[in-house]
CSV table of N, CA and C in Angstrom, one decimal:
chain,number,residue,atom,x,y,z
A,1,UNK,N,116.9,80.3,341.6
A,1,UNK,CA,117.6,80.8,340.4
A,1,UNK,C,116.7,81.9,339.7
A,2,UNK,N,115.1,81.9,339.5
A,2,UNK,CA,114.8,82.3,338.8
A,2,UNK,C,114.7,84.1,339.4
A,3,UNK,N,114.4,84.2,340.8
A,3,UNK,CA,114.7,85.4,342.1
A,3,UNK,C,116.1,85.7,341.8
A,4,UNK,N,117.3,84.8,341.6
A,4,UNK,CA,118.5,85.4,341.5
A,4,UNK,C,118.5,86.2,340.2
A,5,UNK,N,118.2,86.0,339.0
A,5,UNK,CA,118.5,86.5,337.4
A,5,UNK,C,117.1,87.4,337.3
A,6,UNK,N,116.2,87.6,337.5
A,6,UNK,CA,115.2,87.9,337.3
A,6,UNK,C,114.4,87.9,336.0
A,7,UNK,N,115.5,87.1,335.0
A,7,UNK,CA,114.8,86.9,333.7
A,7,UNK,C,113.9,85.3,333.8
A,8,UNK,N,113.9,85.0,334.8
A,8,UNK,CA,113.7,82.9,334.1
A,8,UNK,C,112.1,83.3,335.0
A,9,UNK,N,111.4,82.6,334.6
A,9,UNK,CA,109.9,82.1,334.8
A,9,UNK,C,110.0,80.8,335.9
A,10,UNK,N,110.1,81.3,336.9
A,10,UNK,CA,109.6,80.2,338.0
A,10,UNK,C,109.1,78.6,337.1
A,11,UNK,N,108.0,79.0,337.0
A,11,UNK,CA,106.8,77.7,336.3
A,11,UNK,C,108.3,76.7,335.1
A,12,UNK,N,108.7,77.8,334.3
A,12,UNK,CA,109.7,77.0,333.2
A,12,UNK,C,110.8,76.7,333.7
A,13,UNK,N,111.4,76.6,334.8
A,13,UNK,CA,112.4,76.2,335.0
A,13,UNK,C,112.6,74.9,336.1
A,14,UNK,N,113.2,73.7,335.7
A,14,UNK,CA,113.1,72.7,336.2
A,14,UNK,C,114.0,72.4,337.4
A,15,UNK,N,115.4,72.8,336.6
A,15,UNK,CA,116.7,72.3,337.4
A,15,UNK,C,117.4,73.6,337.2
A,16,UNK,N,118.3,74.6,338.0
A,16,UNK,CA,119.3,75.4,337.5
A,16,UNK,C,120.5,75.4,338.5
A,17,UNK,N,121.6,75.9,338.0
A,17,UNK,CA,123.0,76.2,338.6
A,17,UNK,C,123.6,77.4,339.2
A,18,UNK,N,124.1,77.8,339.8
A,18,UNK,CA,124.7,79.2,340.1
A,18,UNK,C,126.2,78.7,341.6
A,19,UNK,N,126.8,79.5,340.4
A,19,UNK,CA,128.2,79.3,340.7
A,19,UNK,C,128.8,80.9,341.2
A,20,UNK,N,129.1,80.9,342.1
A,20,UNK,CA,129.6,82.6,342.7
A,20,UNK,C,130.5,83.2,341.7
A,21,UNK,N,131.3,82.2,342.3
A,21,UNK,CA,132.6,82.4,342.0
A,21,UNK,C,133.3,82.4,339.9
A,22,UNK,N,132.4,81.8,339.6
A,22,UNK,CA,132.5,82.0,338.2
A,22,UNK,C,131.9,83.0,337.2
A,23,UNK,N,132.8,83.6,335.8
A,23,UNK,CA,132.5,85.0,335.4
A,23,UNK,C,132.6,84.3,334.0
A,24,UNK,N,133.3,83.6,333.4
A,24,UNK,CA,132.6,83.1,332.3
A,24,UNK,C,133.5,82.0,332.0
A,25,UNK,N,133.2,81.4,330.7
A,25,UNK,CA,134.1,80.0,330.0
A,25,UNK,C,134.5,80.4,328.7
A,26,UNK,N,135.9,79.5,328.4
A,26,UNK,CA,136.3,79.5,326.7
A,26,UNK,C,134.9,78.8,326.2
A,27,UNK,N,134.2,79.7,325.3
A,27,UNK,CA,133.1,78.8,324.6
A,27,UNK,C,133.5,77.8,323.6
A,28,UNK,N,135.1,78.6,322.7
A,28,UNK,CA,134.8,77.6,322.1
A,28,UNK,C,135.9,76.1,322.4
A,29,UNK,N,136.8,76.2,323.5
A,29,UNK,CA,136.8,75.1,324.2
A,29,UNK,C,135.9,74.3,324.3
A,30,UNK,N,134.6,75.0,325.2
A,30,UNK,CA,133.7,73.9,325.6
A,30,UNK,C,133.2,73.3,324.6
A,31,UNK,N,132.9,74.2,322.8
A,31,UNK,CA,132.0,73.5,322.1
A,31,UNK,C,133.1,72.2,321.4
A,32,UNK,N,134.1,72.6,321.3
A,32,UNK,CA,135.0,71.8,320.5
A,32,UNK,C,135.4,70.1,321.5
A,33,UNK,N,134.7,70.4,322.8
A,33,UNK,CA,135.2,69.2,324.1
A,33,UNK,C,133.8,68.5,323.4
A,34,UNK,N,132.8,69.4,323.7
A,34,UNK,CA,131.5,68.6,323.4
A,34,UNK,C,131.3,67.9,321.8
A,35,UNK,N,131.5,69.0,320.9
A,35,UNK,CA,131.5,68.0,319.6
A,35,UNK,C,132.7,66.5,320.0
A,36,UNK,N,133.9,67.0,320.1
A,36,UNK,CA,134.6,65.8,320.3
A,36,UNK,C,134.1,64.4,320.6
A,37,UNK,N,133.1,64.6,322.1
A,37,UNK,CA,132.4,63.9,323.0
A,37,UNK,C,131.2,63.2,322.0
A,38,UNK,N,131.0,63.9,321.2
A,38,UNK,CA,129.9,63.8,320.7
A,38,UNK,C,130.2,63.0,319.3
A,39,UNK,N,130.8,63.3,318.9
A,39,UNK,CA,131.8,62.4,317.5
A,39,UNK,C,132.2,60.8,317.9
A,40,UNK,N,132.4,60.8,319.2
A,40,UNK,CA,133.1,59.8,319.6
A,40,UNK,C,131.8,58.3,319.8
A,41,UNK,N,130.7,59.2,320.5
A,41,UNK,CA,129.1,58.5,321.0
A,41,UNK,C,128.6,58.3,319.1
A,42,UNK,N,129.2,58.7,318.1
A,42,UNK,CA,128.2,58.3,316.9
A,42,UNK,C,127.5,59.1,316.3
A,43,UNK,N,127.7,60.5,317.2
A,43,UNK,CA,127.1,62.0,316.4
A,43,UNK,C,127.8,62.3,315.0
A,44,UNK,N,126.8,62.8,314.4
A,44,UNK,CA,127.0,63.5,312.5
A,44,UNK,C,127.4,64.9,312.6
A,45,UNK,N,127.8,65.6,312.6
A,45,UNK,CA,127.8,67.0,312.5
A,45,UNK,C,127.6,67.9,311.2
A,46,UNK,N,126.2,68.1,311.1
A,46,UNK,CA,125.8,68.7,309.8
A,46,UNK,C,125.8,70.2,309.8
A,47,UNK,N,126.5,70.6,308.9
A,47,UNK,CA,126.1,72.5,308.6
A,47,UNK,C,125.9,72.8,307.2
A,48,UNK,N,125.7,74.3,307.0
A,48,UNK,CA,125.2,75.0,306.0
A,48,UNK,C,124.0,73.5,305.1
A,49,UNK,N,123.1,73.3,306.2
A,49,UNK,CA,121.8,72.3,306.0
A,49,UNK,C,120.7,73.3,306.1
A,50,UNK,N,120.1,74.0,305.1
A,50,UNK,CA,118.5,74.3,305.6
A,50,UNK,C,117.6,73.2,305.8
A,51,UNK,N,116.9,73.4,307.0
A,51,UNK,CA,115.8,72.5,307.5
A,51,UNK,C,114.7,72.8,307.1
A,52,UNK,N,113.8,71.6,306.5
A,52,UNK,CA,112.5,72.3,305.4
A,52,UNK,C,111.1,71.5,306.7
A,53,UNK,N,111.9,71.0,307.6
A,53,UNK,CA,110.9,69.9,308.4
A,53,UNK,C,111.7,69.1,309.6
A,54,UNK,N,110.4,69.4,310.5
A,54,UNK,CA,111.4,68.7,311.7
A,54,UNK,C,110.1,67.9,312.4
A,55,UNK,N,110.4,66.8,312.5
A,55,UNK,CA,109.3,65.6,312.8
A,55,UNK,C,109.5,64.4,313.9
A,56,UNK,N,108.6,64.3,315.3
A,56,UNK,CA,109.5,62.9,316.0
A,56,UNK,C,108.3,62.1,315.9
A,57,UNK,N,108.7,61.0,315.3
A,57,UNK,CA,107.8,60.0,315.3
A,57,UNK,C,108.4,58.7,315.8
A,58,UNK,N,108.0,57.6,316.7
A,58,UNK,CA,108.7,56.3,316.2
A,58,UNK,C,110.2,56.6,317.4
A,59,UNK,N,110.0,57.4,318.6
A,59,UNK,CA,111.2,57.7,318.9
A,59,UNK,C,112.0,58.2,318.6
A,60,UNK,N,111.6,58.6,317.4
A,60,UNK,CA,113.2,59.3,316.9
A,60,UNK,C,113.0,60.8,316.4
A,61,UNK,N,113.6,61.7,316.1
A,61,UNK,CA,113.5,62.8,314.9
A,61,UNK,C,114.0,62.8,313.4
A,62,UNK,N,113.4,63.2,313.0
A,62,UNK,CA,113.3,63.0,311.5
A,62,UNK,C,113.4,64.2,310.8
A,63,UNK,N,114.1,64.8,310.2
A,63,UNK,CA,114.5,66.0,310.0
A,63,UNK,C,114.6,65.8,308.2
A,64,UNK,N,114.2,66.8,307.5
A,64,UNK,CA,114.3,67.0,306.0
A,64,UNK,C,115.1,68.2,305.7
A,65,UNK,N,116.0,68.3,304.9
A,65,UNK,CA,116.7,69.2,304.6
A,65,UNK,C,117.1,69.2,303.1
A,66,UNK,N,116.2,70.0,302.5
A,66,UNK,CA,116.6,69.5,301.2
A,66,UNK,C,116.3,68.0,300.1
A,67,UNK,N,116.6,68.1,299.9
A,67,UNK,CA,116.4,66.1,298.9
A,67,UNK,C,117.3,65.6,300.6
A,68,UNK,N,118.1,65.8,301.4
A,68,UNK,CA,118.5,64.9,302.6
A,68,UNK,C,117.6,65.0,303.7
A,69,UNK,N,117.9,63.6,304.2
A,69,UNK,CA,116.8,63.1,305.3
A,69,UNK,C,117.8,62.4,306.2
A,70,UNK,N,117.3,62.8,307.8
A,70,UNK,CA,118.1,62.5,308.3
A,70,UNK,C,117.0,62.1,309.5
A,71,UNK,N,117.8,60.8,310.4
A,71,UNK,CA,116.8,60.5,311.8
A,71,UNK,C,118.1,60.4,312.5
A,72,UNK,N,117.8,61.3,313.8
A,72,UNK,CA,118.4,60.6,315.2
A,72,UNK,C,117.3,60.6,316.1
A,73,UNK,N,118.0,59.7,317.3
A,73,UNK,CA,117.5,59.4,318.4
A,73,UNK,C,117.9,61.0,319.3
A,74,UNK,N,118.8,61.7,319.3
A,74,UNK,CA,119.0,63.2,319.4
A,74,UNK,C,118.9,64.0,318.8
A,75,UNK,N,118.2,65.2,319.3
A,75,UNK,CA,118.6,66.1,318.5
A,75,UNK,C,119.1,67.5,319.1
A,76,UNK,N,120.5,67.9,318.5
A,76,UNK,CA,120.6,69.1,319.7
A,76,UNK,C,120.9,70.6,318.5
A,77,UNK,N,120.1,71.3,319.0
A,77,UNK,CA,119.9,72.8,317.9
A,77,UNK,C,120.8,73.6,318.5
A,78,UNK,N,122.1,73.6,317.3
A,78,UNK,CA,123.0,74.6,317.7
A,78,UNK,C,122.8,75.5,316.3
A,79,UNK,N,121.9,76.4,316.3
A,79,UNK,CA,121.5,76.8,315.2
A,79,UNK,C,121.9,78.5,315.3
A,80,UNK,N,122.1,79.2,316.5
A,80,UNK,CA,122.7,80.6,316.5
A,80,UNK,C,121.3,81.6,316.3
A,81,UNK,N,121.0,82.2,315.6
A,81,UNK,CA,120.4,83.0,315.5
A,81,UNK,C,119.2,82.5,315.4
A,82,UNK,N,119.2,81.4,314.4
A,82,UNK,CA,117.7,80.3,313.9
A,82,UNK,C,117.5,79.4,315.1
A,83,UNK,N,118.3,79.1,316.3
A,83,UNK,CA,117.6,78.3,317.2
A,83,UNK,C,116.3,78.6,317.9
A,84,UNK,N,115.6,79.8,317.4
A,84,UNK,CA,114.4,79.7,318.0
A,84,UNK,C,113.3,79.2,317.0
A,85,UNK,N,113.5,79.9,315.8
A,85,UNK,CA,113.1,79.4,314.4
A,85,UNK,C,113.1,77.7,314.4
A,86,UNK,N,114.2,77.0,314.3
A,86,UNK,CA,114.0,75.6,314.5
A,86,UNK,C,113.8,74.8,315.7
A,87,UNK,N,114.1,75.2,316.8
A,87,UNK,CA,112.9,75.1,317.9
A,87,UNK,C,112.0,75.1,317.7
A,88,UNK,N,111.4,75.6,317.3
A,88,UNK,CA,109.6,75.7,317.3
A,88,UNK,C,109.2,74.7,316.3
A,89,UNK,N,110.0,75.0,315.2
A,89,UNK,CA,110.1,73.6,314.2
A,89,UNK,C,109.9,72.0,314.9
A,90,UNK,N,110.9,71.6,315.6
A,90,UNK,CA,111.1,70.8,316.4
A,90,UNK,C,109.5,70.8,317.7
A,91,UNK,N,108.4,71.5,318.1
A,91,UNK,CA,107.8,71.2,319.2
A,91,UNK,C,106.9,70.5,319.0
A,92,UNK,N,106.9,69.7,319.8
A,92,UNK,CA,107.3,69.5,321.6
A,92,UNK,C,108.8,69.3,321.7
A,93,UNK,N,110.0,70.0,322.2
A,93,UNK,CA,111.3,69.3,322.6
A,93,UNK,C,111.1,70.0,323.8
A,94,UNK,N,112.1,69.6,324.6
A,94,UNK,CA,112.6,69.8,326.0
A,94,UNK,C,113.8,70.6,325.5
A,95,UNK,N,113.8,71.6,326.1
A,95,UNK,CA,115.4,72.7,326.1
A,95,UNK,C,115.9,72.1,327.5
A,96,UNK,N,117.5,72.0,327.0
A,96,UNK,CA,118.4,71.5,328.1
A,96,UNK,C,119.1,72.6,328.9
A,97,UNK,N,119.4,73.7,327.7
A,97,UNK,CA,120.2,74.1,328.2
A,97,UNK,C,120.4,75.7,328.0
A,98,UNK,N,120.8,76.9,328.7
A,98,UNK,CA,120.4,78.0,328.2
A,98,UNK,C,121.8,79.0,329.3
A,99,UNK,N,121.7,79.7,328.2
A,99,UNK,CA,123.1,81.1,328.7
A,99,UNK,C,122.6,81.8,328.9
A,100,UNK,N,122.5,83.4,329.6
A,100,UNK,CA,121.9,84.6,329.0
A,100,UNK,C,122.4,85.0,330.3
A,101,UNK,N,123.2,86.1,330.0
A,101,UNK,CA,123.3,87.8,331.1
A,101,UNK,C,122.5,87.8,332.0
A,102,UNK,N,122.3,87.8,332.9
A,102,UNK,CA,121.5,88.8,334.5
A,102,UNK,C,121.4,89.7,334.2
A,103,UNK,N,120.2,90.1,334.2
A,103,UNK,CA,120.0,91.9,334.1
A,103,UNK,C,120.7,92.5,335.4
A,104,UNK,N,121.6,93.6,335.3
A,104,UNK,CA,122.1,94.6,336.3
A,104,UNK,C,121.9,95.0,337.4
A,105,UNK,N,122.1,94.5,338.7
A,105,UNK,CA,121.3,95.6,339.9
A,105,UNK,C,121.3,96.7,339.7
């Protein structure tokens, strides 16, 4: 994968996919299947939350936002422009999952 796209770092990448024959997805299908999925397992779905702290101790993450405190045993950053910002917040996490363009032949 990482010789096919020529953006990914050999060393950083664990597991990847490539599908020929596919050119893109309804995104927000997929996010609306996954929140669903995700509502159903016991997920919270919090927004317009600034994150003042992101902490894992104890198994879990612990996150401050404001006077609100929140712990899961997950945590997944769908944060848009700030997910690298809160990433880093969050390290050490494992990234699961990643989109991005092929650069052009």
């Amino acid at each position: 994968m990482p010789a096919r796209t020529g953006v990914l770092r050999p060393e950083s990448v664990a597991a990847a996919g490539w599908e020929e024959t596919e050119t893109d997805i309804d995104v927000h299908a997929l996010h609306q299947g996954f929140l669903r999925g995700a509502k159903v397992q016991g997920a919270q779905l919090v927004t317009n939350a600034r994150i003042d702290a992101i902490e894992r101790r104890a198994g879990a993450w612990h996150l401050a936002a404001g006077a609100a405190r929140f712990e899961a045993r997950v945590l997944v950053i769908a944060a848009g422009a700030w997910a690298e910002i809160i990433g880093t917040m969050a390290a050490p996490c494992r990234s699961v999952s990643c989109r991005a363009a092929a650069p052009q032949s």
